[in-house]
PDB file of C-alpha atoms in Angstrom:
ATOM      1  CA  MET A   1    -109.889 -25.017 -78.890  1.00 44.00           C
ATOM      2  CA  LEU A   2    -112.842 -23.085 -78.988  1.00 41.00           C
ATOM      3  CA  LEU A   3    -111.985 -21.660 -82.639  1.00 42.00           C
ATOM      4  CA  GLY A   4    -111.423 -25.495 -83.740  1.00 47.00           C
ATOM      5  CA  ARG A   5    -114.719 -26.360 -82.188  1.00 46.00           C
ATOM      6  CA  TYR A   6    -116.448 -23.173 -84.123  1.00 42.00           C
ATOM      7  CA  GLN A   7    -115.045 -24.280 -87.212  1.00 47.00           C
ATOM      8  CA  ARG A   8    -116.624 -28.038 -86.865  1.00 52.00           C
ATOM      9  CA  THR A   9    -119.962 -26.703 -86.353  1.00 51.00           C
ATOM     10  CA  THR A  10    -120.174 -24.026 -88.901  1.00 58.00           C
ATOM     11  CA  ALA A  11    -120.617 -24.633 -92.691  1.00 60.00           C
ATOM     12  CA  ARG A  12    -117.660 -23.577 -94.540  1.00 74.00           C
ATOM     13  CA  PRO A  13    -117.395 -20.738 -97.406  1.00 82.00           C
ATOM     14  CA  SER A  14    -118.937 -21.616-100.797  1.00 91.00           C
ATOM     15  CA  LEU A  15    -118.955 -20.667-104.046  1.00 93.00           C
ATOM     16  CA  ILE A  16    -121.768 -20.075-106.702  1.00 94.00           C
ATOM     17  CA  LEU A  17    -121.259 -19.930-110.578  1.00 94.00           C
ATOM     18  CA  THR A  18    -124.099 -18.646-112.290  1.00 94.00           C
ATOM     19  CA  GLY A  19    -124.918 -17.045-115.558  1.00 93.00           C
ATOM     20  CA  PRO A  20    -126.968 -17.515-118.637  1.00 90.00           C
ATOM     21  CA  ALA A  21    -127.348 -20.829-120.230  1.00 87.00           C
ATOM     22  CA  ALA A  22    -124.530 -22.403-122.316  1.00 84.00           C
ATOM     23  CA  THR A  23    -121.761 -20.029-120.581  1.00 88.00           C
ATOM     24  CA  GLY A  24    -120.012 -22.729-119.303  1.00 88.00           C
ATOM     25  CA  LYS A  25    -120.784 -23.288-115.724  1.00 92.00           C
ATOM     26  CA  THR A  26    -121.054 -27.006-115.695  1.00 91.00           C
ATOM     27  CA  THR A  27    -117.639 -27.276-118.006  1.00 88.00           C
ATOM     28  CA  ALA A  28    -116.229 -24.998-115.491  1.00 89.00           C
ATOM     29  CA  LEU A  29    -117.490 -26.930-112.343  1.00 93.00           C
ATOM     30  CA  LEU A  30    -116.276 -30.319-113.897  1.00 91.00           C
ATOM     31  CA  GLU A  31    -112.720 -28.780-114.721  1.00 88.00           C
ATOM     32  CA  VAL A  32    -112.271 -27.547-111.025  1.00 92.00           C
ATOM     33  CA  GLY A  33    -113.209 -30.822-110.066  1.00 94.00           C
ATOM     34  CA  ARG A  34    -110.876 -32.617-112.292  1.00 91.00           C
ATOM     35  CA  THR A  35    -107.878 -30.259-111.282  1.00 92.00           C
ATOM     36  CA  CYS A  36    -108.499 -31.003-107.801  1.00 93.00           C
ATOM     37  CA  HIS A  37    -108.586 -34.658-108.227  1.00 93.00           C
ATOM     38  CA  LEU A  38    -105.188 -34.769-109.976  1.00 91.00           C
ATOM     39  CA  ALA A  39    -103.707 -32.297-107.590  1.00 92.00           C
ATOM     40  CA  HIS A  40    -104.579 -34.570-104.698  1.00 90.00           C
ATOM     41  CA  ARG A  41    -104.064 -37.935-106.491  1.00 88.00           C
ATOM     42  CA  ARG A  42    -100.209 -36.367-107.002  1.00 90.00           C
ATOM     43  CA  GLN A  43    -100.043 -35.294-103.466  1.00 90.00           C
ATOM     44  CA  HIS A  44    -101.414 -38.531-102.058  1.00 85.00           C
ATOM     45  CA  PRO A  45    -100.897 -41.482-104.296  1.00 83.00           C
ATOM     46  CA  ALA A  46    -103.130 -44.653-103.923  1.00 75.00           C
ATOM     47  CA  PRO A  47    -101.839 -46.965-101.064  1.00 71.00           C
ATOM     48  CA  PRO A  48    -100.473 -50.337-102.126  1.00 71.00           C
ATOM     49  CA  GLY A  49    -102.074 -53.676-102.017  1.00 64.00           C
ATOM     50  CA  ASN A  50    -106.003 -53.523-101.170  1.00 62.00           C
ATOM     51  CA  GLY A  51    -105.976 -49.942 -99.445  1.00 63.00           C
ATOM     52  CA  GLN A  52    -108.852 -47.770-100.707  1.00 71.00           C
ATOM     53  CA  PRO A  53    -107.878 -44.445-102.131  1.00 76.00           C
ATOM     54  CA  ALA A  54    -109.486 -41.393-101.115  1.00 85.00           C
ATOM     55  CA  VAL A  55    -112.238 -39.739-102.983  1.00 92.00           C
ATOM     56  CA  PRO A  56    -111.483 -36.075-102.802  1.00 95.00           C
ATOM     57  CA  VAL A  57    -114.317 -34.570-105.348  1.00 97.00           C
ATOM     58  CA  ALA A  58    -117.768 -35.515-105.298  1.00 97.00           C
ATOM     59  CA  TYR A  59    -120.635 -34.499-107.925  1.00 97.00           C
ATOM     60  CA  VAL A  60    -124.098 -34.260-107.503  1.00 97.00           C
ATOM     61  CA  LEU A  61    -127.003 -33.068-110.064  1.00 96.00           C
ATOM     62  CA  VAL A  62    -130.094 -31.322-108.121  1.00 96.00           C
ATOM     63  CA  PRO A  63    -132.980 -33.113-109.706  1.00 94.00           C
ATOM     64  CA  PRO A  64    -135.973 -31.456-110.969  1.00 92.00           C
ATOM     65  CA  GLY A  65    -138.371 -30.613-107.945  1.00 89.00           C
ATOM     66  CA  ALA A  66    -135.622 -31.790-105.505  1.00 91.00           C
ATOM     67  CA  SER A  67    -136.716 -32.963-101.982  1.00 92.00           C
ATOM     68  CA  ALA A  68    -134.648 -33.516 -98.955  1.00 94.00           C
ATOM     69  CA  LYS A  69    -134.906 -37.379 -99.425  1.00 92.00           C
ATOM     70  CA  THR A  70    -134.165 -37.111-103.462  1.00 93.00           C
ATOM     71  CA  LEU A  71    -131.271 -34.998-102.760  1.00 95.00           C
ATOM     72  CA  THR A  72    -129.795 -37.060-100.236  1.00 96.00           C
ATOM     73  CA  ALA A  73    -130.225 -40.063-102.327  1.00 94.00           C
ATOM     74  CA  GLY A  74    -128.347 -38.336-105.205  1.00 95.00           C
ATOM     75  CA  PHE A  75    -125.062 -37.652-102.572  1.00 97.00           C
ATOM     76  CA  ALA A  76    -125.515 -41.784-101.823  1.00 96.00           C
ATOM     77  CA  ARG A  77    -125.652 -42.638-105.499  1.00 95.00           C
ATOM     78  CA  TYR A  78    -122.302 -40.873-106.133  1.00 96.00           C
ATOM     79  CA  LEU A  79    -120.332 -43.070-103.373  1.00 95.00           C
ATOM     80  CA  GLY A  80    -122.574 -46.216-103.989  1.00 95.00           C
ATOM     81  CA  ILE A  81    -124.165 -46.001-100.596  1.00 95.00           C
ATOM     82  CA  PRO A  82    -126.810 -48.567-100.628  1.00 92.00           C
ATOM     83  CA  THR A  83    -130.250 -47.866-100.015  1.00 88.00           C
ATOM     84  CA  THR A  84    -133.689 -49.565 -99.904  1.00 87.00           C
ATOM     85  CA  THR A  85    -137.358 -48.129 -99.913  1.00 85.00           C
ATOM     86  CA  ARG A  86    -137.057 -48.490 -96.315  1.00 89.00           C
ATOM     87  CA  THR A  87    -134.145 -46.268 -95.226  1.00 90.00           C
ATOM     88  CA  THR A  88    -135.343 -43.391 -93.562  1.00 92.00           C
ATOM     89  CA  GLN A  89    -134.166 -39.854 -94.227  1.00 92.00           C
ATOM     90  CA  ALA A  90    -132.287 -39.977 -90.752  1.00 93.00           C
ATOM     91  CA  GLN A  91    -130.613 -43.065 -91.649  1.00 95.00           C
ATOM     92  CA  LEU A  92    -129.717 -41.633 -95.056  1.00 95.00           C
ATOM     93  CA  MET A  93    -128.238 -38.678 -94.012  1.00 96.00           C
ATOM     94  CA  HIS A  94    -126.137 -40.532 -91.418  1.00 96.00           C
ATOM     95  CA  ALA A  95    -124.588 -42.770 -93.955  1.00 96.00           C
ATOM     96  CA  VAL A  96    -124.063 -40.112 -96.385  1.00 97.00           C
ATOM     97  CA  THR A  97    -122.087 -37.777 -93.922  1.00 97.00           C
ATOM     98  CA  HIS A  98    -120.068 -40.554 -92.612  1.00 96.00           C
ATOM     99  CA  THR A  99    -118.915 -42.282 -95.820  1.00 96.00           C
ATOM    100  CA  TYR A 100    -118.263 -38.840 -97.410  1.00 97.00           C
ATOM    101  CA  ASN A 101    -116.078 -37.787 -94.336  1.00 96.00           C
ATOM    102  CA  THR A 102    -114.431 -41.526 -94.093  1.00 95.00           C
ATOM    103  CA  ALA A 103    -113.948 -41.161 -98.014  1.00 94.00           C
ATOM    104  CA  GLY A 104    -111.811 -38.053 -97.740  1.00 94.00           C
ATOM    105  CA  VAL A 105    -114.107 -35.816 -99.961  1.00 96.00           C
ATOM    106  CA  ARG A 106    -112.699 -32.413 -99.873  1.00 95.00           C
ATOM    107  CA  LEU A 107    -114.651 -30.705-102.663  1.00 96.00           C
ATOM    108  CA  VAL A 108    -118.409 -31.236-103.436  1.00 97.00           C
ATOM    109  CA  LEU A 109    -119.884 -30.199-106.659  1.00 97.00           C
ATOM    110  CA  ILE A 110    -123.633 -29.378-106.930  1.00 97.00           C
ATOM    111  CA  ASP A 111    -124.968 -28.617-110.414  1.00 97.00           C
ATOM    112  CA  GLU A 112    -128.198 -27.137-111.499  1.00 95.00           C
ATOM    113  CA  ILE A 113    -128.905 -25.590-108.342  1.00 95.00           C
ATOM    114  CA  HIS A 114    -131.371 -23.148-109.875  1.00 94.00           C
ATOM    115  CA  ARG A 115    -133.773 -26.157-109.296  1.00 93.00           C
ATOM    116  CA  LEU A 116    -134.031 -25.485-105.633  1.00 92.00           C
ATOM    117  CA  ASN A 117    -137.136 -23.243-104.880  1.00 91.00           C
ATOM    118  CA  PRO A 118    -137.220 -22.736-101.252  1.00 90.00           C
ATOM    119  CA  ARG A 119    -140.739 -21.166-101.441  1.00 90.00           C
ATOM    120  CA  THR A 120    -142.118 -24.534-101.822  1.00 91.00           C
ATOM    121  CA  THR A 121    -142.339 -27.288 -98.812  1.00 92.00           C
ATOM    122  CA  THR A 122    -140.138 -29.774-100.727  1.00 93.00           C
ATOM    123  CA  GLY A 123    -137.745 -27.133-101.699  1.00 91.00           C
ATOM    124  CA  ALA A 124    -137.313 -25.446 -98.263  1.00 92.00           C
ATOM    125  CA  GLU A 125    -136.522 -29.381 -96.965  1.00 93.00           C
ATOM    126  CA  ALA A 126    -133.982 -29.454 -99.641  1.00 93.00           C
ATOM    127  CA  ALA A 127    -132.348 -26.131 -98.890  1.00 91.00           C
ATOM    128  CA  ASP A 128    -132.425 -26.959 -95.088  1.00 93.00           C
ATOM    129  CA  LEU A 129    -130.550 -30.317 -95.899  1.00 94.00           C
ATOM    130  CA  LEU A 130    -127.808 -28.624 -97.897  1.00 92.00           C
ATOM    131  CA  LYS A 131    -127.274 -26.262 -95.275  1.00 91.00           C
ATOM    132  CA  ASP A 132    -126.952 -29.258 -92.786  1.00 93.00           C
ATOM    133  CA  LEU A 133    -124.612 -31.212 -95.440  1.00 95.00           C
ATOM    134  CA  THR A 134    -122.230 -28.022 -95.505  1.00 93.00           C
ATOM    135  CA  GLU A 135    -122.059 -28.008 -91.562  1.00 92.00           C
ATOM    136  CA  ARG A 136    -121.485 -32.006 -91.177  1.00 95.00           C
ATOM    137  CA  ILE A 137    -119.228 -32.643 -94.313  1.00 96.00           C
ATOM    138  CA  GLY A 138    -115.869 -31.541 -94.207  1.00 94.00           C
ATOM    139  CA  ALA A 139    -115.704 -30.195 -97.735  1.00 95.00           C
ATOM    140  CA  THR A 140    -115.884 -27.002 -99.619  1.00 95.00           C
ATOM    141  CA  PHE A 141    -119.448 -26.863-101.510  1.00 96.00           C
ATOM    142  CA  VAL A 142    -119.438 -25.070-105.157  1.00 96.00           C
ATOM    143  CA  TYR A 143    -122.781 -24.649-106.710  1.00 96.00           C
ATOM    144  CA  ALA A 144    -123.564 -24.005-110.634  1.00 96.00           C
ATOM    145  CA  GLY A 145    -127.112 -22.607-111.804  1.00 95.00           C
ATOM    146  CA  ILE A 146    -128.701 -20.531-114.116  1.00 94.00           C
ATOM    147  CA  ASN A 147    -129.204 -16.922-113.204  1.00 93.00           C
ATOM    148  CA  VAL A 148    -129.438 -18.063-109.591  1.00 91.00           C
ATOM    149  CA  THR A 149    -129.822 -14.354-108.480  1.00 88.00           C
ATOM    150  CA  THR A 150    -133.397 -14.114-110.497  1.00 89.00           C
ATOM    151  CA  THR A 151    -134.455 -17.238-108.825  1.00 88.00           C
ATOM    152  CA  PRO A 152    -136.200 -18.024-105.628  1.00 88.00           C
ATOM    153  CA  LEU A 153    -132.998 -19.781-104.370  1.00 87.00           C
ATOM    154  CA  PHE A 154    -131.813 -16.352-102.740  1.00 84.00           C
ATOM    155  CA  SER A 155    -135.233 -15.445-101.217  1.00 82.00           C
ATOM    156  CA  GLY A 156    -136.457 -15.488 -97.757  1.00 84.00           C
ATOM    157  CA  VAL A 157    -134.522 -16.436 -94.693  1.00 85.00           C
ATOM    158  CA  ARG A 158    -133.360 -19.742 -96.503  1.00 84.00           C
ATOM    159  CA  GLY A 159    -131.919 -17.660 -99.248  1.00 82.00           C
ATOM    160  CA  ALA A 160    -130.207 -15.051 -97.345  1.00 82.00           C
ATOM    161  CA  GLN A 161    -128.419 -17.747 -95.207  1.00 82.00           C
ATOM    162  CA  LEU A 162    -127.092 -19.033 -98.558  1.00 83.00           C
ATOM    163  CA  ALA A 163    -126.187 -15.432 -99.686  1.00 80.00           C
ATOM    164  CA  ALA A 164    -124.167 -14.818 -96.708  1.00 84.00           C
ATOM    165  CA  ARG A 165    -121.892 -17.695 -97.123  1.00 85.00           C
ATOM    166  CA  ALA A 166    -121.590 -18.089-100.851  1.00 88.00           C
ATOM    167  CA  SER A 167    -119.360 -16.038-103.033  1.00 91.00           C
ATOM    168  CA  LEU A 168    -120.895 -15.552-106.509  1.00 92.00           C
ATOM    169  CA  VAL A 169    -119.104 -16.031-109.671  1.00 92.00           C
ATOM    170  CA  GLU A 170    -120.777 -14.754-112.979  1.00 92.00           C
ATOM    171  CA  THR A 171    -120.003 -16.623-116.053  1.00 90.00           C
ATOM    172  CA  GLY A 172    -120.759 -14.967-119.558  1.00 89.00           C
ATOM    173  CA  ALA A 173    -119.759 -15.192-123.154  1.00 90.00           C
ATOM    174  CA  LEU A 174    -116.084 -15.375-123.599  1.00 90.00           C
ATOM    175  CA  PRO A 175    -114.795 -12.159-125.827  1.00 92.00           C
ATOM    176  CA  ALA A 176    -112.686 -12.642-128.873  1.00 93.00           C
ATOM    177  CA  ARG A 177    -110.292 -10.111-127.722  1.00 91.00           C
ATOM    178  CA  LEU A 178    -109.481  -8.821-123.902  1.00 90.00           C
ATOM    179  CA  GLY A 179    -106.605  -6.336-124.428  1.00 91.00           C
ATOM    180  CA  THR A 180    -103.871  -8.074-125.888  1.00 93.00           C
ATOM    181  CA  ARG A 181    -105.177 -11.558-125.299  1.00 93.00           C
ATOM    182  CA  ARG A 182    -107.579 -13.815-127.007  1.00 94.00           C
ATOM    183  CA  PRO A 183    -109.511 -15.895-124.493  1.00 93.00           C
ATOM    184  CA  PHE A 184    -111.777 -17.640-127.098  1.00 94.00           C
ATOM    185  CA  THR A 185    -108.727 -18.657-128.948  1.00 95.00           C
ATOM    186  CA  ASP A 186    -106.917 -19.795-126.195  1.00 94.00           C
ATOM    187  CA  LEU A 187    -109.865 -22.103-125.345  1.00 93.00           C
ATOM    188  CA  VAL A 188    -110.249 -23.275-128.735  1.00 96.00           C
ATOM    189  CA  THR A 189    -106.668 -24.314-128.585  1.00 95.00           C
ATOM    190  CA  ASP A 190    -106.903 -26.063-125.492  1.00 92.00           C
ATOM    191  CA  MET A 191    -109.933 -28.157-126.743  1.00 93.00           C
ATOM    192  CA  GLU A 192    -108.206 -28.941-130.150  1.00 95.00           C
ATOM    193  CA  THR A 193    -105.348 -30.349-128.102  1.00 93.00           C
ATOM    194  CA  ALA A 194    -107.498 -32.787-126.285  1.00 89.00           C
ATOM    195  CA  LEU A 195    -108.982 -34.156-129.495  1.00 93.00           C
ATOM    196  CA  ASP A 196    -107.920 -37.777-130.447  1.00 91.00           C
ATOM    197  CA  LEU A 197    -108.350 -37.570-134.132  1.00 95.00           C
ATOM    198  CA  ARG A 198    -105.754 -39.607-136.012  1.00 94.00           C
ATOM    199  CA  ARG A 199    -105.465 -37.136-139.347  1.00 94.00           C
ATOM    200  CA  HIS A 200    -106.505 -33.941-137.688  1.00 95.00           C
ATOM    201  CA  ARG A 201    -104.183 -31.117-138.511  1.00 92.00           C
ATOM    202  CA  PRO A 202    -103.188 -29.183-135.176  1.00 92.00           C
ATOM    203  CA  GLY A 203    -104.019 -25.783-135.543  1.00 94.00           C
ATOM    204  CA  THR A 204    -106.868 -25.921-137.697  1.00 94.00           C
ATOM    205  CA  LEU A 205    -109.452 -24.887-135.054  1.00 96.00           C
ATOM    206  CA  SER A 206    -107.636 -22.086-133.684  1.00 95.00           C
ATOM    207  CA  ARG A 207    -106.854 -20.634-137.296  1.00 95.00           C
ATOM    208  CA  HIS A 208    -110.899 -20.726-137.532  1.00 96.00           C
ATOM    209  CA  ALA A 209    -111.579 -19.239-134.053  1.00 96.00           C
ATOM    210  CA  PRO A 210    -113.004 -15.998-135.470  1.00 95.00           C
ATOM    211  CA  TYR A 211    -115.556 -18.249-137.166  1.00 95.00           C
ATOM    212  CA  LEU A 212    -116.244 -20.337-134.205  1.00 96.00           C
ATOM    213  CA  HIS A 213    -116.653 -17.185-131.973  1.00 95.00           C
ATOM    214  CA  GLN A 214    -119.208 -16.102-134.496  1.00 92.00           C
ATOM    215  CA  ARG A 215    -121.066 -19.143-134.618  1.00 92.00           C
ATOM    216  CA  THR A 216    -121.326 -19.731-130.776  1.00 92.00           C
ATOM    217  CA  ALA A 217    -121.430 -16.034-129.959  1.00 90.00           C
ATOM    218  CA  GLY A 218    -118.441 -16.972-127.279  1.00 92.00           C
ATOM    219  CA  ARG A 219    -120.500 -19.434-125.226  1.00 90.00           C
ATOM    220  CA  ILE A 220    -118.578 -22.238-123.796  1.00 90.00           C
ATOM    221  CA  GLY A 221    -121.462 -24.776-123.896  1.00 87.00           C
ATOM    222  CA  SER A 222    -122.145 -24.033-127.649  1.00 89.00           C
ATOM    223  CA  LEU A 223    -118.429 -24.322-128.585  1.00 93.00           C
ATOM    224  CA  ASN A 224    -118.081 -27.597-126.800  1.00 90.00           C
ATOM    225  CA  ARG A 225    -121.112 -29.223-128.694  1.00 90.00           C
ATOM    226  CA  LEU A 226    -120.120 -27.625-131.801  1.00 94.00           C
ATOM    227  CA  ILE A 227    -116.402 -29.381-131.601  1.00 95.00           C
ATOM    228  CA  ARG A 228    -117.947 -32.711-130.159  1.00 94.00           C
ATOM    229  CA  GLU A 229    -120.415 -33.076-132.691  1.00 95.00           C
ATOM    230  CA  ALA A 230    -117.847 -32.279-135.314  1.00 96.00           C
ATOM    231  CA  ALA A 231    -115.253 -34.926-133.722  1.00 96.00           C
ATOM    232  CA  LEU A 232    -118.174 -37.479-133.589  1.00 96.00           C
ATOM    233  CA  THR A 233    -118.764 -36.985-137.326  1.00 95.00           C
ATOM    234  CA  ALA A 234    -115.049 -37.139-138.380  1.00 96.00           C
ATOM    235  CA  ILE A 235    -114.731 -40.573-136.441  1.00 96.00           C
ATOM    236  CA  LEU A 236    -118.106 -42.035-137.854  1.00 95.00           C
ATOM    237  CA  ASP A 237    -117.143 -41.004-141.506  1.00 95.00           C
ATOM    238  CA  GLY A 238    -113.328 -42.326-141.046  1.00 96.00           C
ATOM    239  CA  THR A 239    -111.809 -38.994-141.910  1.00 96.00           C
ATOM    240  CA  GLU A 240    -110.501 -38.798-138.497  1.00 96.00           C
ATOM    241  CA  ARG A 241    -110.014 -34.866-138.820  1.00 95.00           C
ATOM    242  CA  ILE A 242    -112.176 -31.663-138.506  1.00 96.00           C
ATOM    243  CA  THR A 243    -112.547 -29.202-141.358  1.00 94.00           C
ATOM    244  CA  LYS A 244    -114.504 -26.146-141.701  1.00 94.00           C
ATOM    245  CA  THR A 245    -116.861 -28.099-143.763  1.00 94.00           C
ATOM    246  CA  THR A 246    -117.321 -30.244-140.962  1.00 94.00           C
ATOM    247  CA  LEU A 247    -118.181 -27.516-138.468  1.00 95.00           C
ATOM    248  CA  ASP A 248    -120.510 -25.724-141.186  1.00 94.00           C
ATOM    249  CA  ALA A 249    -122.580 -29.279-141.156  1.00 93.00           C
ATOM    250  CA  VAL A 250    -123.240 -29.411-137.477  1.00 93.00           C
ATOM    251  CA  ARG A 251    -126.537 -28.071-136.438  1.00 89.00           C
ATOM    252  CA  LEU A 252    -126.110 -26.364-132.939  1.00 83.00           C
ATOM    253  CA  ASP A 253    -128.515 -25.747-130.168  1.00 69.00           C
ATOM    254  CA  HIS A 254    -131.359 -23.558-130.530  1.00 62.00           C
ATOM    255  CA  LEU A 255    -129.811 -20.697-128.452  1.00 62.00           C
ATOM    256  CA  ALA A 256    -126.787 -20.736-130.545  1.00 63.00           C
ATOM    257  CA  GLU A 257    -128.444 -21.032-134.025  1.00 62.00           C
ATOM    258  CA  THR A 258    -130.859 -17.700-133.073  1.00 62.00           C
ATOM    259  CA  HIS A 259    -128.723 -15.253-131.523  1.00 61.00           C
ATOM    260  CA  PRO A 260    -127.672 -12.374-133.257  1.00 49.00           C
ATOM    261  CA  THR A 261    -124.505 -12.883-135.310  1.00 47.00           C
ATOM    262  CA  PRO A 262    -121.699 -10.561-134.935  1.00 44.00           C
ATOM    263  CA  ARG A 263    -119.628  -9.682-137.824  1.00 43.00           C
ATOM    264  CA  PRO A 264    -116.211 -11.137-137.216  1.00 42.00           C
ATOM    265  CA  ARG A 265    -113.313  -8.359-137.449  1.00 42.00           C
ATOM    266  CA  GLY A 266    -111.123 -10.581-139.402  1.00 42.00           C
ATOM    267  CA  ARG A 267    -110.936 -12.684-142.262  1.00 41.00           C
ATOM    268  CA  THR A 268    -111.232 -16.299-141.671  1.00 40.00           C
ATOM    269  CA  ARG A 269    -108.743 -18.533-143.906  1.00 39.00           C
TER     270      ARG A 269
END
């Protein structure tokens, strides 16, 4: 009984995805959410009739210069909790925690966590709010942010509390080869499988994996943008397929366009 009471009044361990820009933090965050959502729906099908299904996963984006109230409002918007200008922070907090627990949220994904600055008054209030939410919502919190260990997020007393409760997972560019495995090619294959282009030839992008790695330096965000832009072009021009010519025509983000380009180890056909 004592252990149960202790677990209800303390925050659960959390996870932080961190690393340089465009290394797939948001992509990984959303994929984790999607996987958990689908697994929950398989185990707990929607009730018949007008019963409301559970909402196992929530996604919240930290706004720039986040305060406690703007961050709480972000939690409220995700589940459509009505608010007015007269709603106090205490009322909003109660509505959020009650609704999230009632809706059965078990995983809370918080993106752009590096925007929080506990050294400022509003940032400190927002950090305290997150701590309170982790103690009052029965869910696991997973954060994502750019190089959080070099930001004020881990500084001071509040930063120490977060660091003591969160495990850190560092993201980086995917290597072309890792022993006998080819993780970047595997990712390209998965992305290609998800394409819905009528005339696209399966295996085209996988065959050009060395070229794609060269252009993106293995950054998942840059790769995602390259394939998405090429797919949109294929839809708009009616070809409905991606070729190397299509890929060549896509202008990538500045980071990808200006990185030192490694020489590919093999020829691309």
